[in-house]
Amino acid sequence: MPRYILTQQERAGAIRQSAVQKGINTKIHLTVDAHGMPRVVVTEGTSADCTHAGALIEGIEAQYLLADKGYDSNAIVKQTQGQGMQVVIPPRKNRREPRSYDKYLYRHWHVVGNVFLHLKRWRGIATRYVKNAASFVAAVQIWCLTLGLDLS
């Protein structure tokens, strides 16, 4: 973890230096099948969503790929079509040539939202209680197992 040295001025005019740890920021990327079974990748929070989508959709056999605007990129569309899936991603506003997508089919994206709803029920994951990255990934994977086995 990178540390920053902050210089603060005290009332007497003396300068004191203190080390402050950078805040922990992570993103959880999920691929969910029609039954709500997730496939998880945890990344740092400053990376773009579309850069990790290739690893998530690699090897998946499906008819459609539903995703939000954060995953709208030409590379994802090309990979998805190469795997034989139809892309159902709303285009970003800054696209020069907006793609069409099936708005009716996109309504089923709520399945992913429901998985995140179940995820946030676990206080330790929702508040990022575990500070170690490996422990956080393990907690998310255990959560996925309990979701799949219907233990919660």
CSV table of N, CA and C in Angstrom, one decimal:
chain,number,residue,atom,x,y,z
A,1,MET,N,0.8,-1.2,0.0
A,1,MET,CA,0.0,0.0,0.0
A,1,MET,C,0.9,1.2,0.0
A,2,PRO,N,0.6,2.2,-0.9
A,2,PRO,CA,1.4,3.4,-0.9
A,2,PRO,C,1.0,4.3,0.3
A,3,ARG,N,2.0,5.0,0.8
A,3,ARG,CA,1.8,5.9,1.9
A,3,ARG,C,2.1,7.3,1.4
A,4,TYR,N,1.4,8.2,1.9
A,4,TYR,CA,1.7,9.6,1.5
A,4,TYR,C,2.1,10.4,2.8
A,5,ILE,N,3.0,11.3,2.6
A,5,ILE,CA,3.5,12.1,3.7
A,5,ILE,C,2.7,13.5,3.6
A,6,LEU,N,2.0,13.8,4.6
A,6,LEU,CA,1.2,15.0,4.6
A,6,LEU,C,1.9,16.0,5.6
A,7,THR,N,2.0,17.2,5.1
A,7,THR,CA,2.6,18.2,5.9
A,7,THR,C,1.5,19.1,6.5
A,8,GLN,N,1.5,19.2,7.8
A,8,GLN,CA,0.4,20.0,8.4
A,8,GLN,C,1.1,21.1,9.3
A,9,GLN,N,0.5,22.2,9.3
A,9,GLN,CA,1.0,23.3,10.1
A,9,GLN,C,0.2,23.4,11.4
A,10,GLU,N,1.0,23.4,12.5
A,10,GLU,CA,0.4,23.4,13.8
A,10,GLU,C,0.2,24.9,14.2
A,11,ARG,N,-0.5,25.1,15.3
A,11,ARG,CA,-0.8,26.5,15.7
A,11,ARG,C,0.4,27.3,16.0
A,12,ALA,N,1.4,26.7,16.6
A,12,ALA,CA,2.6,27.4,16.9
A,12,ALA,C,3.5,27.7,15.7
A,13,GLY,N,3.1,27.2,14.6
A,13,GLY,CA,3.9,27.5,13.4
A,13,GLY,C,4.9,26.4,13.0
A,14,ALA,N,5.1,25.4,13.9
A,14,ALA,CA,6.0,24.3,13.6
A,14,ALA,C,5.4,23.4,12.6
A,15,ILE,N,6.2,22.8,11.8
A,15,ILE,CA,5.7,21.8,10.8
A,15,ILE,C,5.9,20.4,11.2
A,16,ARG,N,4.9,19.6,11.2
A,16,ARG,CA,4.9,18.3,11.6
A,16,ARG,C,4.6,17.4,10.4
A,17,GLN,N,5.2,16.3,10.3
A,17,GLN,CA,4.9,15.3,9.2
A,17,GLN,C,4.3,14.1,9.8
A,18,SER,N,3.3,13.6,9.1
A,18,SER,CA,2.6,12.4,9.6
A,18,SER,C,2.3,11.5,8.3
A,19,ALA,N,2.5,10.2,8.5
A,19,ALA,CA,2.2,9.3,7.4
A,19,ALA,C,0.8,8.9,7.5
A,20,VAL,N,0.1,9.0,6.4
A,20,VAL,CA,-1.3,8.6,6.3
A,20,VAL,C,-1.4,7.5,5.3
A,21,GLN,N,-2.1,6.4,5.6
A,21,GLN,CA,-2.2,5.4,4.7
A,21,GLN,C,-3.4,5.7,3.7
A,22,LYS,N,-3.1,5.5,2.4
A,22,LYS,CA,-4.1,5.7,1.4
A,22,LYS,C,-5.4,4.9,1.7
A,23,GLY,N,-6.5,5.4,1.5
A,23,GLY,CA,-7.8,4.7,1.7
A,23,GLY,C,-7.9,3.5,0.8
A,24,ILE,N,-8.5,2.4,1.3
A,24,ILE,CA,-8.7,1.2,0.6
A,24,ILE,C,-9.9,1.4,-0.3
A,25,ASN,N,-9.8,1.1,-1.6
A,25,ASN,CA,-10.8,1.2,-2.5
A,25,ASN,C,-10.8,0.0,-3.4
A,26,THR,N,-11.9,-0.7,-3.5
A,26,THR,CA,-11.9,-1.9,-4.4
A,26,THR,C,-13.2,-1.9,-5.1
A,27,LYS,N,-13.2,-2.7,-6.2
A,27,LYS,CA,-14.4,-2.9,-7.0
A,27,LYS,C,-14.6,-4.4,-7.1
A,28,ILE,N,-15.9,-4.8,-7.0
A,28,ILE,CA,-16.2,-6.2,-7.2
A,28,ILE,C,-16.9,-6.3,-8.6
A,29,HIS,N,-16.3,-7.1,-9.5
A,29,HIS,CA,-16.9,-7.4,-10.8
A,29,HIS,C,-17.5,-8.8,-10.8
A,30,LEU,N,-18.8,-8.9,-11.2
A,30,LEU,CA,-19.5,-10.1,-11.2
A,30,LEU,C,-20.0,-10.5,-12.6
A,31,THR,N,-19.9,-11.8,-12.9
A,31,THR,CA,-20.6,-12.4,-14.0
A,31,THR,C,-21.6,-13.3,-13.4
A,32,VAL,N,-22.8,-13.2,-13.7
A,32,VAL,CA,-23.9,-14.0,-13.1
A,32,VAL,C,-24.6,-14.7,-14.2
A,33,ASP,N,-24.9,-16.0,-14.0
A,33,ASP,CA,-25.7,-16.8,-15.0
A,33,ASP,C,-27.2,-16.5,-14.7
A,34,ALA,N,-28.0,-17.1,-15.5
A,34,ALA,CA,-29.4,-16.9,-15.4
A,34,ALA,C,-30.0,-17.3,-14.1
A,35,HIS,N,-29.3,-18.2,-13.3
A,35,HIS,CA,-29.8,-18.6,-12.0
A,35,HIS,C,-29.2,-17.8,-10.9
A,36,GLY,N,-28.4,-16.8,-11.2
A,36,GLY,CA,-27.8,-16.0,-10.1
A,36,GLY,C,-26.5,-16.5,-9.5
A,37,MET,N,-25.9,-17.4,-10.2
A,37,MET,CA,-24.6,-18.0,-9.7
A,37,MET,C,-23.5,-17.1,-10.2
A,38,PRO,N,-22.7,-16.4,-9.2
A,38,PRO,CA,-21.7,-15.4,-9.6
A,38,PRO,C,-20.3,-16.0,-9.9
A,39,ARG,N,-19.6,-15.3,-10.7
A,39,ARG,CA,-18.2,-15.5,-11.0
A,39,ARG,C,-17.6,-14.2,-10.6
A,40,VAL,N,-16.6,-14.1,-9.7
A,40,VAL,CA,-16.1,-12.9,-9.1
A,40,VAL,C,-14.7,-12.5,-9.5
A,41,VAL,N,-14.4,-11.2,-9.7
A,41,VAL,CA,-13.1,-10.7,-9.8
A,41,VAL,C,-13.1,-9.4,-8.9
A,42,VAL,N,-12.1,-9.3,-8.0
A,42,VAL,CA,-12.0,-8.1,-7.2
A,42,VAL,C,-10.8,-7.4,-7.7
A,43,THR,N,-11.0,-6.1,-8.0
A,43,THR,CA,-9.9,-5.2,-8.5
A,43,THR,C,-9.8,-4.0,-7.7
A,44,GLU,N,-8.7,-3.2,-7.9
A,44,GLU,CA,-8.6,-1.9,-7.3
A,44,GLU,C,-9.6,-0.9,-7.8
A,45,GLY,N,-10.0,0.0,-7.0
A,45,GLY,CA,-11.1,0.9,-7.3
A,45,GLY,C,-10.8,1.9,-8.3
A,46,THR,N,-9.6,2.1,-8.6
A,46,THR,CA,-9.2,3.2,-9.6
A,46,THR,C,-9.2,2.7,-11.0
A,47,SER,N,-9.3,1.4,-11.2
A,47,SER,CA,-9.3,0.9,-12.6
A,47,SER,C,-10.6,0.9,-13.3
A,48,ALA,N,-10.6,1.0,-14.6
A,48,ALA,CA,-11.9,1.1,-15.3
A,48,ALA,C,-12.6,-0.3,-15.4
A,49,ASP,N,-13.9,-0.3,-15.4
A,49,ASP,CA,-14.7,-1.5,-15.4
A,49,ASP,C,-14.3,-2.4,-16.6
A,50,CYS,N,-14.2,-1.7,-17.8
A,50,CYS,CA,-14.1,-2.5,-19.0
A,50,CYS,C,-12.8,-3.2,-19.2
A,51,THR,N,-11.7,-2.8,-18.4
A,51,THR,CA,-10.4,-3.5,-18.5
A,51,THR,C,-10.4,-4.9,-17.9
A,52,HIS,N,-11.3,-5.2,-17.1
A,52,HIS,CA,-11.4,-6.5,-16.4
A,52,HIS,C,-12.5,-7.4,-17.0
A,53,ALA,N,-13.3,-6.9,-17.9
A,53,ALA,CA,-14.4,-7.7,-18.4
A,53,ALA,C,-13.9,-8.9,-19.2
A,54,GLY,N,-12.8,-8.8,-19.9
A,54,GLY,CA,-12.3,-9.9,-20.7
A,54,GLY,C,-12.1,-11.2,-19.9
A,55,ALA,N,-11.5,-11.0,-18.7
A,55,ALA,CA,-11.3,-12.1,-17.8
A,55,ALA,C,-12.6,-12.7,-17.3
A,56,LEU,N,-13.6,-11.9,-17.1
A,56,LEU,CA,-14.8,-12.4,-16.6
A,56,LEU,C,-15.6,-13.2,-17.6
A,57,ILE,N,-15.6,-12.8,-18.9
A,57,ILE,CA,-16.5,-13.4,-19.9
A,57,ILE,C,-15.7,-14.5,-20.6
A,58,GLU,N,-14.4,-14.7,-20.4
A,58,GLU,CA,-13.6,-15.7,-21.1
A,58,GLU,C,-14.1,-17.1,-20.7
A,59,GLY,N,-14.5,-17.9,-21.7
A,59,GLY,CA,-14.9,-19.2,-21.5
A,59,GLY,C,-16.4,-19.4,-21.1
A,60,ILE,N,-17.1,-18.4,-21.1
A,60,ILE,CA,-18.5,-18.5,-20.8
A,60,ILE,C,-19.3,-18.8,-22.0
A,61,GLU,N,-20.2,-19.7,-21.9
A,61,GLU,CA,-21.1,-20.1,-23.0
A,61,GLU,C,-22.5,-19.6,-22.7
A,62,ALA,N,-23.0,-18.6,-23.4
A,62,ALA,CA,-24.3,-18.1,-23.2
A,62,ALA,C,-24.8,-17.5,-24.5
A,63,GLN,N,-26.1,-17.2,-24.6
A,63,GLN,CA,-26.7,-16.6,-25.8
A,63,GLN,C,-26.5,-15.1,-25.7
A,64,TYR,N,-26.6,-14.5,-24.5
A,64,TYR,CA,-26.6,-13.0,-24.4
A,64,TYR,C,-25.6,-12.6,-23.3
A,65,LEU,N,-25.0,-11.4,-23.5
A,65,LEU,CA,-24.2,-10.8,-22.5
A,65,LEU,C,-24.9,-9.5,-22.1
A,66,LEU,N,-25.4,-9.4,-20.9
A,66,LEU,CA,-26.0,-8.2,-20.4
A,66,LEU,C,-25.1,-7.5,-19.5
A,67,ALA,N,-24.8,-6.2,-19.7
A,67,ALA,CA,-23.9,-5.4,-18.9
A,67,ALA,C,-24.4,-4.0,-18.9
A,68,ASP,N,-23.8,-3.2,-17.9
A,68,ASP,CA,-24.2,-1.8,-17.8
A,68,ASP,C,-23.2,-1.0,-18.7
A,69,LYS,N,-23.4,0.3,-18.8
A,69,LYS,CA,-22.7,1.2,-19.7
A,69,LYS,C,-21.2,1.2,-19.4
A,70,GLY,N,-20.8,0.9,-18.2
A,70,GLY,CA,-19.4,0.9,-17.8
A,70,GLY,C,-18.6,-0.2,-18.6
A,71,TYR,N,-19.3,-1.2,-19.1
A,71,TYR,CA,-18.6,-2.2,-19.9
A,71,TYR,C,-18.8,-2.1,-21.4
A,72,ASP,N,-19.2,-0.9,-21.8
A,72,ASP,CA,-19.4,-0.7,-23.3
A,72,ASP,C,-18.0,-0.3,-23.9
A,73,SER,N,-17.4,-1.2,-24.5
A,73,SER,CA,-16.2,-0.9,-25.3
A,73,SER,C,-16.1,-1.8,-26.5
A,74,ASN,N,-15.4,-1.4,-27.5
A,74,ASN,CA,-15.3,-2.2,-28.7
A,74,ASN,C,-14.6,-3.5,-28.5
A,75,ALA,N,-13.6,-3.6,-27.6
A,75,ALA,CA,-12.9,-4.8,-27.3
A,75,ALA,C,-13.9,-5.9,-26.7
A,76,ILE,N,-14.8,-5.4,-25.8
A,76,ILE,CA,-15.7,-6.3,-25.1
A,76,ILE,C,-16.7,-6.8,-26.1
A,77,VAL,N,-17.2,-5.9,-27.0
A,77,VAL,CA,-18.2,-6.3,-28.0
A,77,VAL,C,-17.6,-7.3,-29.0
A,78,LYS,N,-16.3,-7.1,-29.4
A,78,LYS,CA,-15.6,-8.0,-30.3
A,78,LYS,C,-15.4,-9.4,-29.6
A,79,GLN,N,-15.0,-9.4,-28.4
A,79,GLN,CA,-14.8,-10.7,-27.7
A,79,GLN,C,-16.1,-11.4,-27.5
A,80,THR,N,-17.1,-10.7,-27.1
A,80,THR,CA,-18.4,-11.3,-26.9
A,80,THR,C,-19.0,-11.9,-28.2
A,81,GLN,N,-18.9,-11.2,-29.3
A,81,GLN,CA,-19.4,-11.7,-30.6
A,81,GLN,C,-18.5,-12.9,-31.0
A,82,GLY,N,-17.2,-12.9,-30.7
A,82,GLY,CA,-16.3,-14.0,-31.1
A,82,GLY,C,-16.7,-15.2,-30.3
A,83,GLN,N,-17.2,-15.1,-29.1
A,83,GLN,CA,-17.7,-16.3,-28.4
A,83,GLN,C,-19.1,-16.7,-28.7
A,84,GLY,N,-19.7,-16.0,-29.7
A,84,GLY,CA,-21.0,-16.4,-30.1
A,84,GLY,C,-22.2,-15.9,-29.3
A,85,MET,N,-21.9,-14.8,-28.5
A,85,MET,CA,-23.0,-14.2,-27.7
A,85,MET,C,-23.5,-12.9,-28.4
A,86,GLN,N,-24.7,-12.6,-28.1
A,86,GLN,CA,-25.3,-11.3,-28.6
A,86,GLN,C,-25.0,-10.3,-27.4
A,87,VAL,N,-24.6,-9.1,-27.8
A,87,VAL,CA,-24.3,-8.0,-26.8
A,87,VAL,C,-25.5,-7.2,-26.5
A,88,VAL,N,-25.8,-7.1,-25.2
A,88,VAL,CA,-27.0,-6.3,-24.8
A,88,VAL,C,-26.4,-5.3,-23.7
A,89,ILE,N,-25.7,-4.3,-24.2
A,89,ILE,CA,-25.1,-3.3,-23.4
A,89,ILE,C,-25.6,-1.9,-23.9
A,90,PRO,N,-26.2,-1.1,-23.1
A,90,PRO,CA,-26.5,0.2,-23.6
A,90,PRO,C,-25.3,1.0,-23.9
A,91,PRO,N,-25.3,1.7,-25.1
A,91,PRO,CA,-24.1,2.5,-25.5
A,91,PRO,C,-23.9,3.7,-24.6
A,92,ARG,N,-22.6,4.0,-24.4
A,92,ARG,CA,-22.3,5.3,-23.7
A,92,ARG,C,-22.7,6.5,-24.5
A,93,LYS,N,-22.9,7.6,-23.9
A,93,LYS,CA,-23.3,8.8,-24.5
A,93,LYS,C,-22.2,9.3,-25.5
A,94,ASN,N,-20.9,9.0,-25.2
A,94,ASN,CA,-19.9,9.6,-26.0
A,94,ASN,C,-19.5,8.8,-27.2
A,95,ARG,N,-20.3,7.7,-27.5
A,95,ARG,CA,-20.0,6.9,-28.7
A,95,ARG,C,-20.4,7.7,-29.9
A,96,ARG,N,-19.5,7.7,-30.9
A,96,ARG,CA,-19.8,8.4,-32.2
A,96,ARG,C,-21.0,7.7,-33.0
A,97,GLU,N,-21.0,6.4,-33.0
A,97,GLU,CA,-22.0,5.7,-33.6
A,97,GLU,C,-22.7,4.8,-32.6
A,98,PRO,N,-23.8,5.3,-32.0
A,98,PRO,CA,-24.5,4.5,-30.9
A,98,PRO,C,-25.0,3.1,-31.5
A,99,ARG,N,-24.7,2.1,-30.7
A,99,ARG,CA,-25.1,0.7,-31.0
A,99,ARG,C,-26.6,0.6,-30.6
A,100,SER,N,-27.3,-0.3,-31.3
A,100,SER,CA,-28.7,-0.6,-30.8
A,100,SER,C,-28.5,-1.8,-29.9
A,101,TYR,N,-29.5,-1.9,-29.0
A,101,TYR,CA,-29.5,-3.0,-28.0
A,101,TYR,C,-31.0,-3.3,-27.7
A,102,ASP,N,-31.2,-4.5,-27.2
A,102,ASP,CA,-32.6,-5.0,-26.9
A,102,ASP,C,-33.0,-4.4,-25.5
A,103,LYS,N,-33.8,-3.4,-25.5
A,103,LYS,CA,-34.2,-2.8,-24.2
A,103,LYS,C,-35.0,-3.8,-23.4
A,104,TYR,N,-35.9,-4.6,-24.0
A,104,TYR,CA,-36.7,-5.5,-23.3
A,104,TYR,C,-35.8,-6.6,-22.6
A,105,LEU,N,-34.8,-7.1,-23.3
A,105,LEU,CA,-33.9,-8.1,-22.8
A,105,LEU,C,-33.1,-7.5,-21.7
A,106,TYR,N,-32.7,-6.2,-21.8
A,106,TYR,CA,-31.9,-5.6,-20.8
A,106,TYR,C,-32.6,-5.5,-19.4
A,107,ARG,N,-33.9,-5.6,-19.4
A,107,ARG,CA,-34.6,-5.5,-18.1
A,107,ARG,C,-34.2,-6.7,-17.2
A,108,HIS,N,-33.7,-7.7,-17.8
A,108,HIS,CA,-33.3,-8.9,-16.9
A,108,HIS,C,-31.9,-8.7,-16.3
A,109,TRP,N,-31.3,-7.5,-16.4
A,109,TRP,CA,-30.1,-7.2,-15.8
A,109,TRP,C,-30.3,-7.1,-14.3
A,110,HIS,N,-31.5,-7.0,-13.8
A,110,HIS,CA,-31.8,-7.0,-12.4
A,110,HIS,C,-31.3,-8.2,-11.6
A,111,VAL,N,-31.0,-9.3,-12.3
A,111,VAL,CA,-30.5,-10.5,-11.6
A,111,VAL,C,-29.1,-10.1,-11.0
A,112,VAL,N,-28.3,-9.4,-11.7
A,112,VAL,CA,-27.0,-8.9,-11.2
A,112,VAL,C,-27.2,-8.0,-10.0
A,113,GLY,N,-28.1,-7.1,-10.1
A,113,GLY,CA,-28.4,-6.2,-9.0
A,113,GLY,C,-28.9,-6.9,-7.8
A,114,ASN,N,-29.6,-8.0,-8.0
A,114,ASN,CA,-30.0,-8.8,-6.8
A,114,ASN,C,-28.8,-9.5,-6.2
A,115,VAL,N,-27.9,-10.0,-6.9
A,115,VAL,CA,-26.7,-10.6,-6.4
A,115,VAL,C,-25.9,-9.6,-5.5
A,116,PHE,N,-25.8,-8.3,-6.0
A,116,PHE,CA,-25.2,-7.3,-5.2
A,116,PHE,C,-26.0,-7.0,-4.0
A,117,LEU,N,-27.3,-7.1,-4.0
A,117,LEU,CA,-28.1,-6.9,-2.9
A,117,LEU,C,-27.8,-7.9,-1.8
A,118,HIS,N,-27.7,-9.2,-2.2
A,118,HIS,CA,-27.3,-10.2,-1.2
A,118,HIS,C,-25.9,-10.0,-0.7
A,119,LEU,N,-25.0,-9.5,-1.5
A,119,LEU,CA,-23.6,-9.2,-1.1
A,119,LEU,C,-23.6,-8.2,0.0
A,120,LYS,N,-24.4,-7.1,-0.2
A,120,LYS,CA,-24.3,-6.0,0.8
A,120,LYS,C,-25.0,-6.4,2.1
A,121,ARG,N,-25.7,-7.5,2.2
A,121,ARG,CA,-26.2,-8.0,3.5
A,121,ARG,C,-25.1,-8.4,4.4
A,122,TRP,N,-24.0,-8.8,3.9
A,122,TRP,CA,-22.8,-9.2,4.7
A,122,TRP,C,-22.1,-7.9,5.1
A,123,ARG,N,-22.1,-7.5,6.3
A,123,ARG,CA,-21.6,-6.3,6.8
A,123,ARG,C,-20.1,-6.2,6.5
A,124,GLY,N,-19.4,-7.3,6.7
A,124,GLY,CA,-17.9,-7.4,6.5
A,124,GLY,C,-17.5,-7.1,5.1
A,125,ILE,N,-18.3,-7.5,4.1
A,125,ILE,CA,-18.0,-7.2,2.8
A,125,ILE,C,-18.5,-5.8,2.4
A,126,ALA,N,-19.7,-5.4,2.8
A,126,ALA,CA,-20.2,-4.2,2.4
A,126,ALA,C,-19.4,-3.0,2.9
A,127,THR,N,-18.9,-3.1,4.1
A,127,THR,CA,-18.1,-2.0,4.7
A,127,THR,C,-16.6,-2.2,4.5
A,128,ARG,N,-16.2,-3.3,3.8
A,128,ARG,CA,-14.8,-3.6,3.6
A,128,ARG,C,-14.0,-3.7,4.9
A,129,TYR,N,-14.6,-4.5,5.8
A,129,TYR,CA,-14.1,-4.6,7.2
A,129,TYR,C,-12.7,-5.2,7.2
A,130,VAL,N,-12.5,-6.2,6.4
A,130,VAL,CA,-11.2,-6.9,6.3
A,130,VAL,C,-10.3,-6.0,5.5
A,131,LYS,N,-9.1,-5.6,6.0
A,131,LYS,CA,-8.2,-4.7,5.4
A,131,LYS,C,-7.2,-5.4,4.4
A,132,ASN,N,-7.0,-6.7,4.6
A,132,ASN,CA,-6.1,-7.4,3.8
A,132,ASN,C,-6.8,-7.8,2.5
A,133,ALA,N,-6.2,-7.6,1.4
A,133,ALA,CA,-6.9,-7.9,0.1
A,133,ALA,C,-7.2,-9.4,-0.1
A,134,ALA,N,-6.2,-10.2,0.3
A,134,ALA,CA,-6.5,-11.7,0.2
A,134,ALA,C,-7.6,-12.1,1.0
A,135,SER,N,-7.7,-11.6,2.2
A,135,SER,CA,-8.8,-12.0,3.1
A,135,SER,C,-10.2,-11.4,2.6
A,136,PHE,N,-10.2,-10.3,1.9
A,136,PHE,CA,-11.4,-9.7,1.4
A,136,PHE,C,-11.8,-10.6,0.2
A,137,VAL,N,-10.9,-11.0,-0.7
A,137,VAL,CA,-11.3,-11.9,-1.8
A,137,VAL,C,-11.8,-13.2,-1.3
A,138,ALA,N,-11.2,-13.7,-0.2
A,138,ALA,CA,-11.7,-15.0,0.4
A,138,ALA,C,-13.1,-14.8,0.9
A,139,ALA,N,-13.4,-13.7,1.6
A,139,ALA,CA,-14.7,-13.5,2.1
A,139,ALA,C,-15.7,-13.4,1.0
A,140,VAL,N,-15.4,-12.7,-0.1
A,140,VAL,CA,-16.3,-12.7,-1.2
A,140,VAL,C,-16.5,-14.1,-1.8
A,141,GLN,N,-15.5,-14.9,-1.9
A,141,GLN,CA,-15.6,-16.2,-2.5
A,141,GLN,C,-16.5,-17.1,-1.5
A,142,ILE,N,-16.3,-17.0,-0.3
A,142,ILE,CA,-17.1,-17.7,0.7
A,142,ILE,C,-18.6,-17.3,0.6
A,143,TRP,N,-18.8,-16.0,0.4
A,143,TRP,CA,-20.1,-15.5,0.2
A,143,TRP,C,-20.7,-16.2,-1.0
A,144,CYS,N,-20.0,-16.3,-2.1
A,144,CYS,CA,-20.5,-16.9,-3.4
A,144,CYS,C,-20.8,-18.3,-3.1
A,145,LEU,N,-20.0,-19.0,-2.4
A,145,LEU,CA,-20.3,-20.4,-2.1
A,145,LEU,C,-21.6,-20.5,-1.3
A,146,THR,N,-21.8,-19.7,-0.3
A,146,THR,CA,-23.1,-19.8,0.5
A,146,THR,C,-24.3,-19.4,-0.3
A,147,LEU,N,-24.1,-18.5,-1.3
A,147,LEU,CA,-25.2,-18.1,-2.2
A,147,LEU,C,-25.5,-19.3,-3.1
A,148,GLY,N,-24.5,-20.0,-3.6
A,148,GLY,CA,-24.7,-21.2,-4.4
A,148,GLY,C,-25.3,-22.3,-3.7
A,149,LEU,N,-24.9,-22.5,-2.5
A,149,LEU,CA,-25.4,-23.7,-1.7
A,149,LEU,C,-26.7,-23.3,-0.9
A,150,ASP,N,-27.1,-22.0,-1.0
A,150,ASP,CA,-28.3,-21.5,-0.3
A,150,ASP,C,-28.2,-21.8,1.2
A,151,LEU,N,-27.1,-21.3,1.7
A,151,LEU,CA,-26.9,-21.5,3.2
A,151,LEU,C,-27.2,-20.2,4.0
A,152,SER,N,-27.4,-19.1,3.3
A,152,SER,CA,-27.6,-17.8,4.0
A,152,SER,C,-29.1,-17.7,4.5
